[in-house]
Coordinates of C-alpha atoms in Angstrom, one line a residue:
Chain A
M1 CA 0.0 0.0 0.0
G2 CA 1.5 3.3 -1.0
E3 CA 1.7 6.3 1.3
F4 CA -1.1 8.1 -0.6
E5 CA -3.4 5.2 -0.2
L6 CA -2.5 5.3 3.6
I7 CA -3.7 8.9 3.6
R8 CA -7.0 7.9 2.0
N9 CA -7.5 5.4 4.8
F10 CA -6.5 8.0 7.3
F11 CA -9.3 10.4 6.1
A12 CA -11.7 7.5 5.8
A13 CA -11.3 6.9 9.5
A14 CA -12.2 10.6 10.4
P15 CA -15.4 11.1 12.4
C16 CA -16.8 13.3 9.6
A17 CA -16.3 10.4 7.2
Q18 CA -18.8 8.1 8.9
V19 CA -21.9 7.2 6.8
G20 CA -25.0 8.8 8.1
E21 CA -28.3 10.6 6.9
G22 CA -28.3 11.1 3.2
V23 CA -25.1 9.1 2.5
A24 CA -25.9 5.8 1.2
L25 CA -22.2 4.9 0.4
G26 CA -19.1 6.8 1.7
I27 CA -15.4 6.5 1.0
G28 CA -13.9 3.4 -0.6
D29 CA -15.7 2.5 -3.7
D30 CA -15.6 3.9 -7.2
C31 CA -18.2 6.5 -6.4
A32 CA -20.0 7.6 -3.2
L33 CA -23.8 7.5 -3.3
L34 CA -26.1 10.2 -2.0
D35 CA -29.9 10.0 -1.4
V36 CA -31.8 13.2 -2.2
P37 CA -35.2 13.3 -0.5
F38 CA -38.2 13.4 -2.9
G39 CA -39.1 17.1 -3.7
E40 CA -35.6 18.4 -3.0
Q41 CA -32.7 19.3 -5.4
L42 CA -29.0 18.9 -4.9
A43 CA -26.8 22.1 -4.5
I44 CA -23.2 21.7 -5.7
S45 CA -20.3 24.1 -5.4
T46 CA -16.5 23.7 -5.9
D47 CA -13.7 25.8 -4.5
T48 CA -10.0 25.5 -5.1
L49 CA -7.4 26.9 -2.7
V50 CA -3.8 27.1 -4.0
A51 CA -0.7 27.6 -1.7
G52 CA 0.9 30.9 -2.1
V53 CA -2.2 32.3 -3.9
H54 CA -5.2 31.8 -1.7
F55 CA -3.3 31.1 1.5
A56 CA 0.3 31.8 2.7
D57 CA 2.7 28.9 2.4
P58 CA 3.6 27.6 5.0
C59 CA 0.6 28.1 7.2
D60 CA -1.1 26.4 10.1
P61 CA -2.6 23.1 8.7
F62 CA -5.3 23.0 11.3
L63 CA -6.5 26.6 10.5
L64 CA -6.2 25.7 6.7
G65 CA -8.4 22.6 7.1
Q66 CA -10.9 24.6 9.0
R67 CA -11.0 27.6 6.7
S68 CA -11.0 25.6 3.4
L69 CA -14.2 23.9 4.3
A70 CA -15.9 27.1 5.7
V71 CA -15.1 28.9 2.4
A72 CA -16.7 26.0 0.5
A73 CA -19.8 25.6 2.9
S74 CA -20.5 29.3 2.6
D75 CA -21.7 28.7 -0.9
L76 CA -24.3 26.3 0.4
A77 CA -25.4 29.0 2.9
A78 CA -25.8 31.4 0.0
M79 CA -28.2 29.1 -1.8
G80 CA -30.2 28.3 1.4
A81 CA -29.1 24.7 1.2
T82 CA -29.0 22.2 4.0
P83 CA -25.5 20.8 4.2
L84 CA -25.1 17.1 3.3
A85 CA -21.6 16.1 2.3
F86 CA -18.3 17.1 0.6
T87 CA -15.3 15.7 -1.4
L88 CA -11.7 16.6 -0.8
A89 CA -9.1 16.6 -3.5
L90 CA -5.8 17.1 -1.7
T91 CA -2.5 17.6 -3.5
L92 CA 0.6 17.4 -1.3
P93 CA 4.2 17.8 -2.1
A94 CA 5.1 15.2 0.6
V95 CA 3.5 13.2 3.3
E96 CA 4.0 14.6 6.8
A97 CA 2.1 12.9 9.5
D98 CA 1.9 15.9 11.9
W99 CA 0.7 18.2 9.0
L100 CA -2.0 15.8 7.9
E101 CA -3.2 15.1 11.4
A102 CA -3.6 18.8 12.2
F103 CA -5.2 19.5 8.8
A104 CA -7.7 16.6 9.2
R105 CA -8.5 17.9 12.7
G106 CA -9.4 21.4 11.4
L107 CA -11.3 19.9 8.5
N108 CA -13.2 17.6 10.9
L109 CA -14.1 20.4 13.3
M110 CA -15.6 22.5 10.6
A111 CA -17.3 19.5 8.9
Q112 CA -19.1 18.5 12.1
G113 CA -20.0 22.1 13.0
C114 CA -21.5 22.4 9.5
G115 CA -23.1 19.0 9.3
L116 CA -21.0 18.0 6.3
R117 CA -19.8 14.4 5.8
L118 CA -16.7 13.5 4.0
I119 CA -17.7 11.0 1.1
G120 CA -14.7 10.8 -1.1
G121 CA -12.0 12.7 -3.0
D122 CA -8.5 12.1 -4.2
T123 CA -5.0 12.4 -2.7
T124 CA -2.2 13.2 -5.1
R125 CA 1.5 14.2 -5.0
G126 CA 2.2 17.7 -6.3
P127 CA 2.3 21.4 -5.3
L128 CA 0.0 22.1 -2.3
C129 CA -3.5 22.6 -3.5
L130 CA -7.1 21.8 -2.3
T131 CA -10.3 21.4 -4.1
L132 CA -13.4 20.9 -2.0
T133 CA -16.8 20.2 -3.5
V134 CA -19.7 20.6 -1.2
F135 CA -23.2 19.1 -1.5
G136 CA -26.4 20.4 0.1
R137 CA -30.1 19.7 -0.4
V138 CA -32.9 22.3 -0.9
P139 CA -36.6 22.1 -1.5
R140 CA -37.3 22.2 -5.2
G141 CA -37.6 25.8 -6.5
Q142 CA -36.6 27.3 -3.1
A143 CA -32.9 27.8 -3.7
L144 CA -31.7 31.4 -3.2
T145 CA -30.2 32.4 -6.6
R146 CA -28.7 35.8 -7.6
S147 CA -31.2 36.5 -10.4
A148 CA -34.5 37.4 -8.7
A149 CA -33.9 40.8 -6.9
R150 CA -36.7 43.2 -7.7
P151 CA -36.9 47.0 -7.6
G152 CA -38.4 48.0 -4.2
D153 CA -36.6 45.1 -2.3
L154 CA -34.3 46.0 0.6
L155 CA -30.6 45.1 0.4
C156 CA -29.2 43.4 3.5
V157 CA -26.2 41.8 4.9
G158 CA -25.9 39.1 7.7
G159 CA -23.1 40.6 9.8
E160 CA -20.1 42.9 10.0
L161 CA -18.0 43.3 6.9
G162 CA -14.2 43.9 6.3
N163 CA -12.8 41.8 9.2
A164 CA -11.1 39.2 6.9
A165 CA -9.5 41.9 4.8
G166 CA -8.5 43.7 8.0
A167 CA -6.8 40.6 9.3
L168 CA -4.7 40.1 6.1
P169 CA -1.7 42.3 7.2
L170 CA -1.7 40.2 10.5
V171 CA -1.9 36.9 8.6
L172 CA 1.0 38.0 6.3
G173 CA 3.0 39.2 9.3
Q174 CA 3.2 42.7 7.9
R175 CA 1.6 44.3 11.0
S176 CA 0.9 43.4 14.6
A177 CA -1.9 44.4 17.0
T178 CA -3.0 44.0 20.6
P179 CA -4.8 40.7 21.3
A180 CA -8.1 42.6 21.7
I181 CA -7.9 43.7 18.1
A182 CA -6.0 40.9 16.5
E183 CA -8.0 37.9 17.9
P184 CA -11.5 38.8 16.5
L185 CA -10.1 39.7 13.1
L186 CA -7.9 36.6 12.9
A187 CA -10.8 34.4 14.0
H188 CA -12.9 35.9 11.1
Y189 CA -10.2 35.1 8.6
W190 CA -9.2 31.7 9.8
S191 CA -12.4 30.4 11.0
P192 CA -15.3 32.2 9.1
Q193 CA -18.7 30.8 10.1
P194 CA -20.8 30.0 7.1
Q195 CA -24.3 31.4 7.6
L196 CA -26.0 28.2 6.9
A197 CA -28.9 28.7 9.4
L198 CA -29.6 32.1 8.1
G199 CA -29.5 30.9 4.5
Q200 CA -32.1 28.3 5.3
A201 CA -34.2 30.9 7.2
L202 CA -34.3 33.0 4.1
R203 CA -35.8 30.4 1.9
G204 CA -39.0 31.7 0.5
K205 CA -38.3 35.1 1.9
A206 CA -35.2 36.6 0.2
S207 CA -35.5 37.3 -3.5
S208 CA -31.7 36.9 -4.1
A209 CA -28.6 36.0 -2.1
L210 CA -24.9 35.3 -2.3
D211 CA -22.1 35.1 0.1
I212 CA -19.6 38.0 0.1
S213 CA -16.2 36.6 -1.1
D214 CA -15.0 39.2 -3.6
G215 CA -16.1 42.3 -1.5
L216 CA -19.4 43.9 -1.0
L217 CA -19.3 46.2 -4.0
A218 CA -18.1 43.4 -6.4
D219 CA -20.7 41.0 -5.1
C220 CA -23.5 43.4 -5.2
G221 CA -22.6 43.9 -8.8
H222 CA -23.1 40.2 -9.3
I223 CA -26.6 40.4 -8.0
A224 CA -27.3 43.6 -10.0
L225 CA -26.1 41.9 -13.3
A226 CA -27.9 38.6 -12.7
S227 CA -31.1 40.4 -11.6
K228 CA -30.9 43.2 -14.2
V229 CA -31.5 45.9 -11.4
R230 CA -29.4 48.6 -9.6
L231 CA -28.3 48.2 -6.0
L232 CA -28.0 51.4 -3.8
I233 CA -25.8 50.9 -0.8
E234 CA -25.9 53.5 2.0
N235 CA -22.4 53.9 3.2
D236 CA -23.1 54.8 6.9
R237 CA -25.2 51.7 7.3
I238 CA -22.6 49.1 6.5
P239 CA -21.8 47.3 9.8
V240 CA -18.1 47.5 10.7
S241 CA -16.5 45.9 13.9
L242 CA -14.9 48.0 16.6
A243 CA -11.8 46.0 16.3
L244 CA -11.5 46.8 12.6
Q245 CA -12.1 50.5 13.2
E246 CA -9.5 50.6 15.9
F247 CA -7.0 48.8 13.8
L248 CA -7.4 50.5 10.4
G249 CA -9.1 53.8 11.3
D250 CA -12.5 54.8 10.1
A251 CA -11.7 55.4 6.4
D252 CA -9.6 52.3 5.8
A253 CA -12.1 50.2 7.8
Q254 CA -14.8 51.5 5.5
Q255 CA -12.8 50.7 2.5
A256 CA -12.1 47.1 3.8
A257 CA -15.9 46.7 4.4
L258 CA -16.7 47.9 0.8
S259 CA -14.0 46.1 -1.2
G260 CA -12.2 43.5 1.0
G261 CA -12.8 39.9 0.2
D262 CA -13.3 36.7 2.2
D263 CA -16.0 37.9 4.5
Y264 CA -18.3 35.0 3.9
V265 CA -21.2 37.0 5.3
L266 CA -24.5 36.7 3.3
A267 CA -25.7 39.6 1.2
F268 CA -29.3 39.3 0.1
T269 CA -32.4 41.2 -1.1
L270 CA -36.0 40.8 0.2
A271 CA -39.4 42.6 0.2
A272 CA -39.7 44.9 3.3
V273 CA -42.7 42.9 4.4
E274 CA -40.5 40.0 5.2
L275 CA -38.2 41.9 7.6
P276 CA -40.2 42.1 10.8
T277 CA -40.6 38.4 11.3
L278 CA -36.9 37.7 10.5
L279 CA -35.8 40.3 13.0
A280 CA -38.2 39.1 15.6
D281 CA -36.8 35.6 15.2
G282 CA -33.3 37.1 16.1
W283 CA -31.6 36.8 12.8
P284 CA -28.6 39.2 12.5
I285 CA -29.8 41.2 9.6
H286 CA -28.5 44.7 8.7
V287 CA -30.4 46.8 6.1
I288 CA -27.8 48.6 4.1
G289 CA -29.7 49.7 1.1
R290 CA -32.3 49.0 -1.6
V291 CA -33.0 47.7 -5.1
V292 CA -34.0 50.2 -7.8
E293 CA -34.4 50.0 -11.6
G294 CA -31.3 50.3 -13.6
Q295 CA -28.0 48.5 -13.5
G296 CA -24.8 48.3 -11.4
V297 CA -24.1 49.4 -7.9
G298 CA -24.3 52.9 -6.3
L299 CA -22.9 54.0 -3.0
L300 CA -24.6 56.9 -1.2
D301 CA -23.4 59.1 1.6
V302 CA -25.6 60.1 4.7
H303 CA -27.1 62.9 2.6
G304 CA -28.0 60.6 -0.3
Q305 CA -25.3 61.8 -2.5
D306 CA -23.7 59.3 -4.9
I307 CA -20.1 58.7 -3.8
T308 CA -19.6 55.5 -5.8
P309 CA -15.9 54.9 -6.0
T310 CA -14.4 54.9 -9.5
I311 CA -11.7 52.5 -8.6
R312 CA -12.7 48.8 -8.7
G313 CA -12.3 46.7 -5.5
Y314 CA -8.5 46.2 -4.9
Q315 CA -7.0 43.0 -6.2
H316 CA -7.0 41.1 -2.9
F317 CA -5.4 37.9 -1.8
R318 CA -8.3 35.7 -3.0
S319 CA -9.0 37.4 -6.3
E320 CA -8.3 34.4 -8.6
Chain B
M1 CA -13.3 41.5 -15.0
G2 CA -10.1 39.5 -14.3
E3 CA -8.7 37.1 -16.8
F4 CA -9.7 34.2 -14.6
E5 CA -13.3 35.4 -14.6
L6 CA -13.0 35.6 -18.4
I7 CA -12.0 31.9 -18.5
R8 CA -15.1 31.0 -16.4
N9 CA -17.3 32.8 -18.9
F10 CA -15.5 31.0 -21.7
F11 CA -16.2 27.5 -20.2
A12 CA -19.8 28.7 -19.5
A13 CA -20.2 29.2 -23.2
A14 CA -19.1 25.7 -24.1
P15 CA -21.8 23.5 -25.7
C16 CA -21.4 21.0 -22.8
A17 CA -22.3 23.7 -20.3
Q18 CA -25.7 24.3 -21.6
V19 CA -28.5 23.4 -19.1
G20 CA -30.5 20.3 -19.9
E21 CA -32.1 17.2 -18.4
G22 CA -31.4 16.9 -14.7
V23 CA -29.5 20.1 -14.4
A24 CA -31.9 22.8 -13.0
L25 CA -29.2 25.4 -12.7
G26 CA -25.8 25.5 -14.2
I27 CA -22.7 27.7 -14.1
G28 CA -23.0 31.2 -12.7
D29 CA -24.6 31.2 -9.2
D30 CA -23.2 30.2 -5.9
C31 CA -24.1 26.5 -6.4
A32 CA -25.4 24.5 -9.4
L33 CA -28.7 22.6 -8.8
L34 CA -29.3 18.9 -9.9
D35 CA -32.6 17.1 -10.1
V36 CA -32.4 13.4 -9.0
P37 CA -35.4 11.4 -10.2
F38 CA -37.5 9.8 -7.5
G39 CA -36.2 6.3 -6.7
E40 CA -32.7 7.1 -7.8
Q41 CA -29.4 7.8 -6.1
L42 CA -26.6 10.2 -7.1
A43 CA -23.2 8.7 -7.7
I44 CA -20.2 11.0 -7.2
S45 CA -16.5 10.6 -7.9
T46 CA -13.5 12.9 -7.8
D47 CA -10.2 12.6 -9.7
T48 CA -7.1 14.9 -9.6
L49 CA -4.6 15.0 -12.3
V50 CA -1.3 16.9 -11.7
A51 CA 1.1 18.0 -14.4
G52 CA 4.4 16.1 -14.3
V53 CA 2.8 13.3 -12.2
H54 CA -0.2 12.0 -13.9
F55 CA 0.5 13.5 -17.3
A56 CA 3.7 14.8 -19.0
D57 CA 4.2 18.6 -18.9
P58 CA 3.9 20.1 -21.5
C59 CA 1.3 17.9 -23.3
D60 CA -1.3 18.4 -25.9
P61 CA -4.2 20.3 -24.2
F62 CA -6.9 18.8 -26.5
L63 CA -5.8 15.3 -25.5
L64 CA -5.5 16.3 -21.8
G65 CA -9.2 17.7 -21.9
Q66 CA -10.4 14.5 -23.5
R67 CA -8.5 12.1 -21.2
S68 CA -9.1 13.9 -17.9
L69 CA -12.9 13.6 -18.3
A70 CA -12.7 10.0 -19.6
V71 CA -10.7 9.0 -16.5
A72 CA -13.3 10.6 -14.2
A73 CA -16.3 9.3 -16.2
S74 CA -15.0 5.8 -16.0
D75 CA -15.8 5.7 -12.1
L76 CA -19.5 6.3 -13.2
A77 CA -19.2 3.3 -15.6
A78 CA -17.8 1.2 -12.7
M79 CA -21.0 2.0 -10.6
G80 CA -23.4 1.4 -13.4
A81 CA -24.5 5.0 -13.2
T82 CA -26.1 7.0 -16.0
P83 CA -23.9 10.2 -16.6
L84 CA -25.4 13.4 -15.5
A85 CA -22.9 16.3 -14.9
F86 CA -19.5 17.3 -13.9
T87 CA -17.5 20.1 -12.3
L88 CA -14.0 21.2 -13.2
A89 CA -11.4 22.9 -11.0
L90 CA -8.7 24.0 -13.2
T91 CA -5.5 25.5 -11.8
L92 CA -3.3 27.2 -14.5
P93 CA 0.1 28.9 -14.2
A94 CA -0.9 31.6 -16.9
V95 CA -3.8 32.3 -19.2
E96 CA -3.0 31.2 -22.8
A97 CA -5.9 31.4 -25.1
D98 CA -4.7 28.7 -27.6
W99 CA -4.1 26.3 -24.7
L100 CA -7.6 26.9 -23.2
E101 CA -9.4 26.7 -26.5
A102 CA -7.8 23.3 -27.3
F103 CA -8.3 22.0 -23.7
A104 CA -12.0 23.0 -23.8
R105 CA -12.5 21.4 -27.2
G106 CA -11.2 18.1 -26.0
L107 CA -13.1 18.3 -22.8
N108 CA -16.3 19.2 -24.7
L109 CA -15.9 16.4 -27.1
M110 CA -15.6 13.8 -24.4
A111 CA -18.4 15.4 -22.3
Q112 CA -20.8 15.2 -25.2
G113 CA -19.7 11.7 -26.0
C114 CA -20.4 10.7 -22.5
G115 CA -23.6 12.8 -21.9
L116 CA -22.0 14.9 -19.1
R117 CA -22.9 18.5 -18.6
L118 CA -20.4 21.1 -17.2
I119 CA -22.3 22.7 -14.2
G120 CA -19.5 24.6 -12.4
G121 CA -16.1 24.6 -10.8
D122 CA -13.3 27.0 -10.1
T123 CA -10.4 28.5 -12.2
T124 CA -7.4 29.5 -10.2
R125 CA -3.7 30.5 -10.8
G126 CA -1.1 28.1 -9.7
P127 CA 0.8 25.0 -10.9
L128 CA -1.2 23.1 -13.6
C129 CA -3.6 20.7 -11.9
L130 CA -7.1 19.6 -12.7
T131 CA -9.8 18.2 -10.3
L132 CA -12.9 16.7 -11.9
T133 CA -16.0 15.7 -10.0
V134 CA -18.5 13.6 -12.0
F135 CA -22.1 13.0 -11.1
G136 CA -24.4 10.1 -12.3
R137 CA -27.7 8.7 -11.3
V138 CA -28.5 5.1 -10.6
P139 CA -31.7 3.3 -9.4
R140 CA -31.7 3.0 -5.7
G141 CA -29.9 -0.1 -4.6
Q142 CA -28.6 -1.1 -8.0
A143 CA -25.2 0.6 -8.1
L144 CA -22.4 -1.9 -8.7
T145 CA -20.1 -1.8 -5.7
R146 CA -16.9 -3.7 -5.0
S147 CA -18.2 -5.6 -2.1
A148 CA -20.6 -8.2 -3.1
A149 CA -18.7 -10.8 -5.3
R150 CA -19.7 -14.3 -4.2
P151 CA -17.7 -17.7 -4.4
G152 CA -18.8 -19.3 -7.6
D153 CA -19.1 -16.0 -9.6
L154 CA -17.2 -15.7 -12.9
L155 CA -14.5 -12.9 -13.1
C156 CA -14.7 -10.9 -16.3
V157 CA -13.3 -7.9 -18.0
G158 CA -14.8 -5.7 -20.6
G159 CA -12.0 -5.6 -23.2
E160 CA -8.2 -5.8 -23.9
L161 CA -5.8 -4.9 -21.1
G162 CA -2.4 -3.3 -21.0
N163 CA -2.7 -1.0 -24.0
A164 CA -2.3 2.3 -21.9
A165 CA 0.7 0.9 -20.1
G166 CA 2.2 -0.1 -23.5
A167 CA 1.6 3.4 -24.8
L168 CA 3.5 5.1 -22.0
P169 CA 7.1 4.8 -23.6
L170 CA 5.5 6.3 -26.7
V171 CA 3.8 9.1 -24.7
L172 CA 7.1 9.9 -22.9
G173 CA 9.0 9.8 -26.2
Q174 CA 11.3 6.9 -24.9
R175 CA 10.4 4.6 -27.8
S176 CA 8.8 4.9 -31.2
A177 CA 6.8 2.5 -33.3
T178 CA 5.1 2.1 -36.7
P179 CA 1.7 3.8 -37.0
A180 CA -0.1 0.5 -37.0
I181 CA 1.2 -0.3 -33.6
A182 CA 1.5 3.3 -32.2
E183 CA -2.0 4.6 -33.1
P184 CA -4.2 2.0 -31.4
L185 CA -2.0 2.2 -28.2
L186 CA -1.9 6.0 -28.1
A187 CA -5.6 6.2 -28.8
H188 CA -6.3 3.9 -25.8
Y189 CA -4.0 6.2 -23.6
W190 CA -5.3 9.6 -24.6
S191 CA -8.9 8.8 -25.3
P192 CA -10.0 5.9 -23.1
Q193 CA -13.6 5.1 -23.7
P194 CA -15.4 4.9 -20.4
Q195 CA -17.6 1.7 -20.6
L196 CA -20.7 3.5 -19.5
A197 CA -23.2 1.4 -21.5
L198 CA -21.7 -1.7 -20.3
G199 CA -21.9 -0.6 -16.7
Q200 CA -25.5 0.2 -17.0
A201 CA -26.1 -3.2 -18.8
L202 CA -24.5 -4.9 -15.7
R203 CA -27.0 -3.4 -13.2
G204 CA -28.8 -6.2 -11.5
K205 CA -26.5 -8.7 -13.1
A206 CA -23.0 -8.1 -11.8
S207 CA -22.3 -8.9 -8.2
S208 CA -19.3 -6.4 -8.1
A209 CA -17.5 -4.1 -10.6
L210 CA -14.8 -1.5 -10.8
D211 CA -12.8 0.2 -13.6
I212 CA -9.1 -0.9 -14.0
S213 CA -7.0 2.1 -13.3
D214 CA -4.3 0.6 -11.0
G215 CA -3.7 -2.6 -13.1
L216 CA -5.7 -5.9 -13.2
L217 CA -3.9 -7.6 -10.2
A218 CA -4.1 -4.5 -8.0
D219 CA -7.7 -3.7 -8.8
C220 CA -8.9 -7.5 -8.5
G221 CA -7.2 -7.1 -5.0
H222 CA -9.6 -4.3 -4.2
I223 CA -12.6 -6.5 -5.0
A224 CA -11.2 -9.5 -3.1
L225 CA -10.6 -7.3 -0.1
A226 CA -14.0 -5.4 -0.2
S227 CA -16.0 -8.7 -0.9
K228 CA -13.9 -10.9 1.4
V229 CA -13.3 -13.5 -1.2
R230 CA -10.4 -14.8 -3.4
L231 CA -10.2 -14.1 -7.1
L232 CA -8.4 -16.6 -9.4
I233 CA -7.3 -15.3 -12.7
E234 CA -6.4 -17.7 -15.6
N235 CA -3.4 -16.1 -17.3
D236 CA -4.0 -17.2 -20.8
R237 CA -7.5 -15.9 -20.8
I238 CA -6.6 -12.2 -20.3
P239 CA -7.3 -10.4 -23.6
V240 CA -4.3 -8.6 -25.1
S241 CA -4.2 -6.6 -28.2
L242 CA -2.2 -7.6 -31.3
A243 CA -0.5 -4.2 -31.3
L244 CA 0.6 -4.6 -27.8
Q245 CA 2.1 -8.0 -28.5
E246 CA 3.9 -6.9 -31.5
F247 CA 5.3 -3.8 -29.7
L248 CA 6.3 -5.4 -26.4
G249 CA 6.6 -9.2 -27.2
D250 CA 4.4 -11.8 -25.4
A251 CA 5.9 -11.7 -22.0
D252 CA 6.0 -7.9 -21.5
A253 CA 2.5 -7.6 -23.1
Q254 CA 1.2 -10.0 -20.5
Q255 CA 3.0 -8.1 -17.7
A256 CA 1.5 -4.8 -18.9
A257 CA -2.0 -6.5 -18.9
L258 CA -1.5 -7.7 -15.4
S259 CA 0.1 -4.8 -13.7
G260 CA -0.2 -1.8 -16.1
G261 CA -2.5 1.0 -15.1
D262 CA -4.9 3.4 -16.8
D263 CA -6.8 0.7 -18.8
Y264 CA -10.3 2.1 -17.7
V265 CA -11.7 -1.2 -18.8
L266 CA -14.4 -2.7 -16.4
A267 CA -13.6 -5.7 -14.2
F268 CA -16.6 -7.4 -12.7
T269 CA -18.0 -10.7 -11.2
L270 CA -21.3 -12.3 -12.0
A271 CA -23.2 -15.5 -11.7
A272 CA -22.6 -17.8 -14.7
V273 CA -26.4 -17.8 -15.3
E274 CA -26.2 -14.1 -16.3
L275 CA -23.6 -14.6 -18.9
P276 CA -25.5 -16.0 -22.0
T277 CA -28.0 -13.1 -22.3
L278 CA -25.2 -10.5 -21.9
L279 CA -23.1 -12.2 -24.6
A280 CA -26.1 -12.7 -26.8
D281 CA -26.8 -8.9 -26.5
G282 CA -23.2 -8.3 -28.0
W283 CA -21.4 -6.9 -24.8
P284 CA -17.7 -7.4 -25.1
I285 CA -17.2 -9.6 -22.1
H286 CA -14.2 -11.9 -21.6
V287 CA -14.3 -14.4 -18.7
I288 CA -10.9 -14.5 -17.2
G289 CA -11.4 -16.4 -13.9
R290 CA -13.6 -17.1 -11.0
V291 CA -14.4 -16.2 -7.4
V292 CA -13.6 -18.7 -4.7
E293 CA -13.5 -18.6 -0.8
G294 CA -10.4 -17.1 0.7
Q295 CA -8.6 -13.8 0.1
G296 CA -6.4 -12.0 -2.2
V297 CA -5.7 -12.8 -6.0
G298 CA -4.2 -15.8 -7.5
L299 CA -2.8 -16.1 -11.1
L300 CA -3.0 -19.6 -12.7
D301 CA -1.2 -20.9 -15.8
V302 CA -2.8 -23.0 -18.5
H303 CA -2.4 -26.1 -16.4
G304 CA -4.0 -24.5 -13.3
Q305 CA -0.7 -24.1 -11.5
D306 CA -0.5 -21.0 -9.3
I307 CA 2.0 -18.6 -10.8
T308 CA 1.0 -15.5 -8.8
P309 CA 4.0 -13.0 -9.1
T310 CA 5.6 -12.1 -6.0
I311 CA 6.3 -8.6 -7.1
R312 CA 3.6 -6.0 -6.7
G313 CA 2.4 -4.2 -9.9
Y314 CA 5.2 -1.8 -10.8
Q315 CA 4.8 1.8 -9.7
H316 CA 3.4 3.2 -12.8
F317 CA 2.9 6.8 -13.9
R318 CA -0.6 7.2 -12.3
S319 CA 0.1 5.5 -9.0
E320 CA -0.5 8.5 -6.7

């Protein structure tokens, strides 16, 4: 048995790889088999992370395992899907037991937190690179797409923005900060919490949704394009954390919230009538703007003046 | 729009990326959506190919596109699944229009031949590497696994073995051959034909199945282990092509058929009573041995003497 076959067995023994609800056949055969309940559809998303491009190399393998799966699972949240399973394609330059053990621990922790079971994948030798494909289920016709925002809808986000972009100089070792500032920012970067429950709560309520990975302005542009509408964002309503403001100052914190990537917070549109019940249920929803006829994205100051930046979102660490 | 986003749009415009039966939502949202008919299960398999490990670098991008998808689709054949869709995670060192166009052409040709639709993926910058995840559907409980071979069953393969291993010195430029020899061998290597129709015909008939990717002996070992039985192979019944015999000589051709990888021909077990109908229907089935009680794999000569090689299959190009 080759060392890469040993790795496959190692992952197959992970708690998150045990067969359970929805998984008829897991790791070890030519294919895995999933059961999709009658009346539901299967949601599928694939993400690749390359060492030195999407994460620093070397980096902490536990945090990498955790973050990789969170990034992938966030796409299920954005569709309102209930997590089911995932596959892992892991390319490694060499087999290091400590590295693998820590990576698998981080992966397993996030998998169990999200309710995702490892059902297969591939392990190969080569430059460090991961591709995760995640599977969820969603009642037929209720998936949250990007293409049905309507003029008159409110534009909302599910939490504070810019923390991951703010953490980047800390991750890269370019700056330092007190623990009170560094810890929440780094936690957001390394262990983003995919908003799976919020996504499911928005089924049948939100008219469009996505997870913010390219930055608020760029991602709102995706909704505007797909829905053939214009999104207006009120600059002073964008939620920003105290840690980010203290670390970057107000202006740069605002810039990070507008253009920084890797937030993995949901952005969505809904009719105003849907809002009271969702807020009463305690969902963390911030109204930051509205949908109007037209195209593209506009940024408004507190007086309603258009201050849309002419620059595109800066090319951040995760742009390609 | 970045150049990698342009590539995504380029693939989204490919004929194989058009939404059709079973695909409710294709490329362009956070997730794709698949419909799985009532009473069926979803079969899923993931394969990674790394440049310089699983294929020579540089290599012909058209042939790479074609071969990558064939390798992945072969796992659907091995489960008896009907092809549905696939995702492509493509990591590229740089964007070269000619390379991409040729790769997409090869991929598209194989996708349309197999009935697979491109529903999503990721395109990233980094060392050349591909991960394909394929999806098929199979009636609940009828998937062909590795674990139900029974003593008394016949052991069969779906075609000639060893051609891809024989092609390897030609692929690597280590040897040359006349066109009459080189062409069939190279065709088998670069454009393996996943035995999808045969796999579906074996549903409800074969007791176990897989596709031969690691070599006949190694892969029969996988069935033996999963089914807790022993597989006996009659050496002189293994089908080998004339081109391979002429190129390598009888002894090395036999060795390539036993231990060479990348054949992507089905190996399966079935009760003898199932054979006549399948042969009458014209399926290319070669009986090469039988299942007995015990464990592991035995190789028998024409006199029934055990000649099981003590060496393991050599470490071929695609071993990890």
